[in-house]
Amino acid sequence: MTKEELKKILNDPEFQQLVKKVSTVSLGFTIAIMVIYYSFILLLAYGKDFLGQPISEGSATTIGIPIGIGVIISAWVLTGLYVLWANKNYDPMVKKLREKFGR
Amino acid sequence: MGRLKYIPLGVLLLSMPSFASGEAIVGMNPVAIAFFLFFITATLGITYWAAKRSRTATEFYAAGRSISGFQNGLALAGDYMSAASFLGIAGMVATKGYDGLIYSIGFLVGWPVIMFLIAEPLRNLGKYTFADVVAYRLKQTPIKTLAAMGSVAVVILYLIAQMVGSGKLIQLVFGIPYELAVVIIGGLMITYVLFGGMLATTWVQIIKAVLLLGGATIMTVWTLSKFGFSPENLFQSVKETVGEKWLKPGGLVSDPIDAISLGLALMFGTAGLPHILMRFYTVPDAKEARKSVFFATGFIGYFYILTFVIGFGAVVLVGLDKITSIGKGGNMAAPLLAQALGGDAFLGFIAAVAFATILAVVAGLTLAGASALSHDLYVGVFRKGQSSEEQEVKITRIAVLVLGVIAIVLGIAFKDQNIAFMVGLAFAIAASTNFPALLMSIVWKKFTTAGAVASMATGLFLSVILIILSKTVWVAILGNPEPIFPYKNPAIISMTAAFVVGILVSLMTKEPEAEEKFEEMKVRKYLGIGAE
């Protein structure tokens, strides 16, 4: 690819928009998983008693169990949401731009 | 090719019963041997098939980029779910309860990070190793030298830990001598990688992942069936057997800074493991790379939930005393539960699954280490990128052999050493040496060669030094009364320092070509134009 072609793509408003959008979305998702995980860690450090309570009167299951499993499931759900977003938004934009520049 | 090599192995296997000792928990169980032979025959068959398709460099390192997202998801899960996580986490749940779950969560949360920050640019920008991406717009020689050091350090530490753990496991389960177990594993691992390259390694991972997920699922359903398919009943029995303390968070997270440091190492270390990152080059494009993380995260998360039930099942159905009397840290909880559920036949099956797990993980590690030595160090540094494909593949094969022999020798040498620090150190190095440089090279325009070198050197140096000064080495191995570094994991210091040093040195140095190339790189990074 020549320098001119590269410049043309880099200066294309649609390309610039794509870069901005992808960066924002991936940053947002990263923050989401970090917030979920480190909240869990802080809860473990400062809220042990809360996590150790039974989920209802007389049950053996503690609140910590569904929360822990929930962190695992939410990690997976987040990756799923990202794939959904990327398939619906990222891929079509890439396809469009590649067609536009004949690549 | 390699047919003759298989015969001595067969002889070795057939002669194993004579080594059986009384203390083995399976011994030479016919079901275990049958599954064992079935797995070895199947994987060697695949290696033979793959050998014909592993001639070019792209075929050897990246399976010809022919693996689908779903298959790679299974293979990634296979690479990540080691025997240590299967036996170790189930054992930790059995002996410590809820804390085992906390530990497994830490191992999972790195996967979304790989997805959101690394997977797509890595696939679009690199060729065979993550060092390709760091060196994309910076100077090849210094970057590839340090990145190869980071990769090899992680691979060797991880390999020793796996080798020692698996030698002990096989000794305990089958009753064969430790040294022989290490040699068998090393020999099979070398055979897969040497002849079958990434294609054989990937299929070994896939078979192993299916076996492990299948075996763990059967065990979980079987366990739950004893409790009327109600987790609450299971937890109730846990409470009655060992007390409600098992169902509450315990001592694992007592110091928040230590916990955050461990969390950082696990979360970002996963995104810096060379054998995991290398897998992204086996898929055709960024879309499949992204899909593979989704499947991998699902499989691994599901697996950790299963180990939670298995650990609790073991404590109720096997009993804590029996678990702690056999195998350190409760490592035998899962095999013992298998025996309690389905007798020797099911135990044999689970033991064979654990064996397959070990083999697959060490094969993946060896390939990643060999790629760093040949693709990054030999081709990238010594030949300045000028090497024929045949020559490169030849050097990789030599590197596989060398690494394999080193793994066997160190595996035997570290037999009675305390190696508890090794996996922690591998993750700390991955999080502090590989991850910061990789991330900054992808996202930060002003990142320079000097900055990257300083960042990687700082990360590597600090993670090694701080581990030595921490409790796991300074007290437990060197016998000093008090650790100099107060935390168990150095990541909070070493990773932060790697970022800070990388940023400061980059700001102090200017590299206009690198900045210009960053702009051009965007086209390939986001659109995949020009990607390998």
PDB file of C-alpha atoms in Angstrom, chain A residues 1 3 6-7 9-10 15 18-19 22-23 26-27 29-30 33-34 37-38 40-42 44-46 48 51-53 55 58-65 67-69 71-73 75-76 78-83 86-87 90-91 93-94 97-98 101 103, chain B residues 98 101-102 104-106 108-109 111-113 115-117 120 124 231-232 235-236 239 247-251 253-254 256 259-260 262-264 266-268 287 290-291 293-295 297-299 301-302 304-305 308 312 516 519-520 522-523 525-529:
ATOM      1  CA  MET A   1       0.000   0.000   0.000  1.00  0.00           C
ATOM      2  CA  LYS A   3       1.843   6.314   1.474  1.00  0.00           C
ATOM      3  CA  LEU A   6      -2.565   5.168   3.702  1.00  0.00           C
ATOM      4  CA  LYS A   7      -2.982   8.918   4.146  1.00  0.00           C
ATOM      5  CA  ILE A   9      -7.629   6.110   4.715  1.00  0.00           C
ATOM      6  CA  LEU A  10      -6.200   7.828   7.790  1.00  0.00           C
ATOM      7  CA  PHE A  15     -12.211   5.642   9.476  1.00  0.00           C
ATOM      8  CA  LEU A  18     -14.374   3.842  13.597  1.00  0.00           C
ATOM      9  CA  VAL A  19     -11.111   4.247  15.510  1.00  0.00           C
ATOM     10  CA  VAL A  22     -13.746   0.951  18.835  1.00  0.00           C
ATOM     11  CA  SER A  23     -11.373   2.572  21.347  1.00  0.00           C
ATOM     12  CA  SER A  26     -13.126  -1.560  24.304  1.00  0.00           C
ATOM     13  CA  LEU A  27     -12.102   0.834  27.057  1.00  0.00           C
ATOM     14  CA  PHE A  29     -15.738  -3.002  28.516  1.00  0.00           C
ATOM     15  CA  THR A  30     -12.297  -3.142  30.177  1.00  0.00           C
ATOM     16  CA  ILE A  33     -14.714  -6.081  34.079  1.00  0.00           C
ATOM     17  CA  MET A  34     -12.195  -4.309  36.300  1.00  0.00           C
ATOM     18  CA  TYR A  37     -13.598  -7.925  39.736  1.00  0.00           C
ATOM     19  CA  TYR A  38     -12.049  -5.362  42.072  1.00  0.00           C
ATOM     20  CA  PHE A  40     -15.495  -8.400  44.474  1.00  0.00           C
ATOM     21  CA  ILE A  41     -11.946  -8.285  45.896  1.00  0.00           C
ATOM     22  CA  LEU A  42     -12.762  -5.265  48.060  1.00  0.00           C
ATOM     23  CA  LEU A  44     -13.852  -9.935  50.223  1.00  0.00           C
ATOM     24  CA  ALA A  45     -11.445  -7.690  52.094  1.00  0.00           C
ATOM     25  CA  TYR A  46     -13.991  -5.516  53.882  1.00  0.00           C
ATOM     26  CA  LYS A  48     -16.488 -10.920  54.726  1.00  0.00           C
ATOM     27  CA  LEU A  51     -20.620 -12.599  52.057  1.00  0.00           C
ATOM     28  CA  GLY A  52     -20.753 -15.263  54.765  1.00  0.00           C
ATOM     29  CA  GLN A  53     -24.445 -14.712  55.565  1.00  0.00           C
ATOM     30  CA  ILE A  55     -29.046 -16.274  51.480  1.00  0.00           C
ATOM     31  CA  GLY A  58     -31.693 -21.584  57.654  1.00  0.00           C
ATOM     32  CA  SER A  59     -30.120 -22.161  54.261  1.00  0.00           C
ATOM     33  CA  ALA A  60     -26.523 -23.348  53.960  1.00  0.00           C
ATOM     34  CA  THR A  61     -25.875 -21.408  50.758  1.00  0.00           C
ATOM     35  CA  THR A  62     -24.124 -18.148  51.598  1.00  0.00           C
ATOM     36  CA  ILE A  63     -24.512 -14.852  49.742  1.00  0.00           C
ATOM     37  CA  GLY A  64     -20.903 -15.210  48.622  1.00  0.00           C
ATOM     38  CA  ILE A  65     -21.661 -18.260  46.492  1.00  0.00           C
ATOM     39  CA  ILE A  67     -21.937 -13.520  43.966  1.00  0.00           C
ATOM     40  CA  GLY A  68     -18.799 -15.508  43.142  1.00  0.00           C
ATOM     41  CA  ILE A  69     -20.556 -17.549  40.460  1.00  0.00           C
ATOM     42  CA  VAL A  71     -18.576 -12.772  38.707  1.00  0.00           C
ATOM     43  CA  ILE A  72     -17.682 -15.790  36.553  1.00  0.00           C
ATOM     44  CA  ILE A  73     -20.888 -15.534  34.551  1.00  0.00           C
ATOM     45  CA  ALA A  75     -17.063 -12.147  32.725  1.00  0.00           C
ATOM     46  CA  TRP A  76     -18.466 -14.470  30.103  1.00  0.00           C
ATOM     47  CA  LEU A  78     -19.263  -9.286  28.877  1.00  0.00           C
ATOM     48  CA  THR A  79     -17.227 -11.137  26.252  1.00  0.00           C
ATOM     49  CA  GLY A  80     -20.510 -12.175  24.620  1.00  0.00           C
ATOM     50  CA  LEU A  81     -21.792  -8.602  24.583  1.00  0.00           C
ATOM     51  CA  TYR A  82     -18.554  -7.414  23.021  1.00  0.00           C
ATOM     52  CA  VAL A  83     -18.837 -10.047  20.276  1.00  0.00           C
ATOM     53  CA  ALA A  86     -18.463  -6.065  17.192  1.00  0.00           C
ATOM     54  CA  ASN A  87     -20.446  -8.289  14.841  1.00  0.00           C
ATOM     55  CA  TYR A  90     -17.389  -3.117  13.977  1.00  0.00           C
ATOM     56  CA  ASP A  91     -17.439  -5.706  11.180  1.00  0.00           C
ATOM     57  CA  MET A  93     -17.826  -0.640   9.274  1.00  0.00           C
ATOM     58  CA  VAL A  94     -14.626  -2.523   8.439  1.00  0.00           C
ATOM     59  CA  LEU A  97     -14.248   0.922   4.542  1.00  0.00           C
ATOM     60  CA  ARG A  98     -12.375  -1.906   2.892  1.00  0.00           C
ATOM     61  CA  PHE A 101     -10.738   1.712  -0.613  1.00  0.00           C
ATOM     62  CA  ARG A 103      -9.100  -3.660  -0.216  1.00  0.00           C
TER      63      ARG A 103
ATOM     64  CA  TYR B  98     -15.028 -20.889  49.407  1.00  0.00           C
ATOM     65  CA  LEU B 101     -13.693 -20.221  44.226  1.00  0.00           C
ATOM     66  CA  ILE B 102     -11.995 -16.848  44.798  1.00  0.00           C
ATOM     67  CA  SER B 104     -10.472 -19.591  40.242  1.00  0.00           C
ATOM     68  CA  ILE B 105     -12.278 -16.282  39.628  1.00  0.00           C
ATOM     69  CA  GLY B 106      -8.892 -14.550  39.512  1.00  0.00           C
ATOM     70  CA  LEU B 108     -10.882 -16.232  34.723  1.00  0.00           C
ATOM     71  CA  VAL B 109     -11.059 -12.441  34.685  1.00  0.00           C
ATOM     72  CA  TRP B 111      -9.885 -13.430  29.554  1.00  0.00           C
ATOM     73  CA  PRO B 112     -12.227 -10.480  29.043  1.00  0.00           C
ATOM     74  CA  VAL B 113      -9.125  -8.248  29.224  1.00  0.00           C
ATOM     75  CA  MET B 115     -10.726  -9.815  24.401  1.00  0.00           C
ATOM     76  CA  PHE B 116     -11.185  -6.064  24.908  1.00  0.00           C
ATOM     77  CA  LEU B 117      -7.568  -4.906  24.676  1.00  0.00           C
ATOM     78  CA  GLU B 120      -7.977  -8.166  17.585  1.00  0.00           C
ATOM     79  CA  ASN B 124      -4.036  -8.074  12.812  1.00  0.00           C
ATOM     80  CA  PRO B 231     -26.838 -27.413  45.359  1.00  0.00           C
ATOM     81  CA  GLU B 232     -28.453 -26.292  48.631  1.00  0.00           C
ATOM     82  CA  PHE B 235     -23.947 -27.167  50.810  1.00  0.00           C
ATOM     83  CA  GLN B 236     -26.078 -28.368  53.743  1.00  0.00           C
ATOM     84  CA  LYS B 239     -21.964 -27.613  56.587  1.00  0.00           C
ATOM     85  CA  LEU B 247     -19.042 -21.823  52.802  1.00  0.00           C
ATOM     86  CA  LYS B 248     -17.604 -18.454  53.800  1.00  0.00           C
ATOM     87  CA  PRO B 249     -14.603 -16.500  52.580  1.00  0.00           C
ATOM     88  CA  GLY B 250     -11.583 -17.411  54.694  1.00  0.00           C
ATOM     89  CA  GLY B 251      -8.025 -16.254  54.962  1.00  0.00           C
ATOM     90  CA  VAL B 253      -8.006 -12.277  51.083  1.00  0.00           C
ATOM     91  CA  SER B 254      -6.897 -10.872  54.396  1.00  0.00           C
ATOM     92  CA  PRO B 256      -6.419  -6.079  50.440  1.00  0.00           C
ATOM     93  CA  ALA B 259      -5.220  -9.490  47.107  1.00  0.00           C
ATOM     94  CA  ILE B 260      -5.144  -6.684  44.551  1.00  0.00           C
ATOM     95  CA  LEU B 262      -2.500 -11.179  43.090  1.00  0.00           C
ATOM     96  CA  GLY B 263      -5.528 -10.014  41.122  1.00  0.00           C
ATOM     97  CA  LEU B 264      -3.345  -7.826  38.882  1.00  0.00           C
ATOM     98  CA  LEU B 266      -3.697 -13.097  37.327  1.00  0.00           C
ATOM     99  CA  MET B 267      -5.758 -10.612  35.317  1.00  0.00           C
ATOM    100  CA  PHE B 268      -2.969  -9.092  33.238  1.00  0.00           C
ATOM    101  CA  LYS B 287     -13.277 -11.781  13.859  1.00  0.00           C
ATOM    102  CA  ARG B 290     -12.585 -12.441  19.010  1.00  0.00           C
ATOM    103  CA  LYS B 291     -14.977 -15.376  18.751  1.00  0.00           C
ATOM    104  CA  VAL B 293     -12.027 -15.643  23.364  1.00  0.00           C
ATOM    105  CA  PHE B 294     -15.790 -15.774  23.858  1.00  0.00           C
ATOM    106  CA  PHE B 295     -15.812 -19.579  23.636  1.00  0.00           C
ATOM    107  CA  THR B 297     -14.070 -17.693  28.507  1.00  0.00           C
ATOM    108  CA  GLY B 298     -17.303 -19.699  28.501  1.00  0.00           C
ATOM    109  CA  PHE B 299     -15.558 -23.072  28.678  1.00  0.00           C
ATOM    110  CA  GLY B 301     -15.786 -20.286  33.487  1.00  0.00           C
ATOM    111  CA  TYR B 302     -18.043 -23.326  33.201  1.00  0.00           C
ATOM    112  CA  TYR B 304     -14.361 -23.489  37.285  1.00  0.00           C
ATOM    113  CA  ILE B 305     -17.991 -23.733  38.371  1.00  0.00           C
ATOM    114  CA  PHE B 308     -16.398 -25.838  42.819  1.00  0.00           C
ATOM    115  CA  PHE B 312     -17.448 -29.793  47.796  1.00  0.00           C
ATOM    116  CA  GLU B 516       4.753   7.908  11.952  1.00  0.00           C
ATOM    117  CA  GLU B 519      -0.468   6.187  12.318  1.00  0.00           C
ATOM    118  CA  GLU B 520       0.062   3.791   9.427  1.00  0.00           C
ATOM    119  CA  LYS B 522      -3.877   1.991  12.576  1.00  0.00           C
ATOM    120  CA  VAL B 523      -5.057   0.927   9.137  1.00  0.00           C
ATOM    121  CA  LYS B 525      -4.868  -2.684  13.321  1.00  0.00           C
ATOM    122  CA  TYR B 526      -8.491  -1.679  12.762  1.00  0.00           C
ATOM    123  CA  LEU B 527      -9.206  -2.834   9.222  1.00  0.00           C
ATOM    124  CA  GLY B 528      -6.913  -5.852   9.005  1.00  0.00           C
ATOM    125  CA  ILE B 529      -5.521  -4.560   5.695  1.00  0.00           C
TER     126      ILE B 529
END
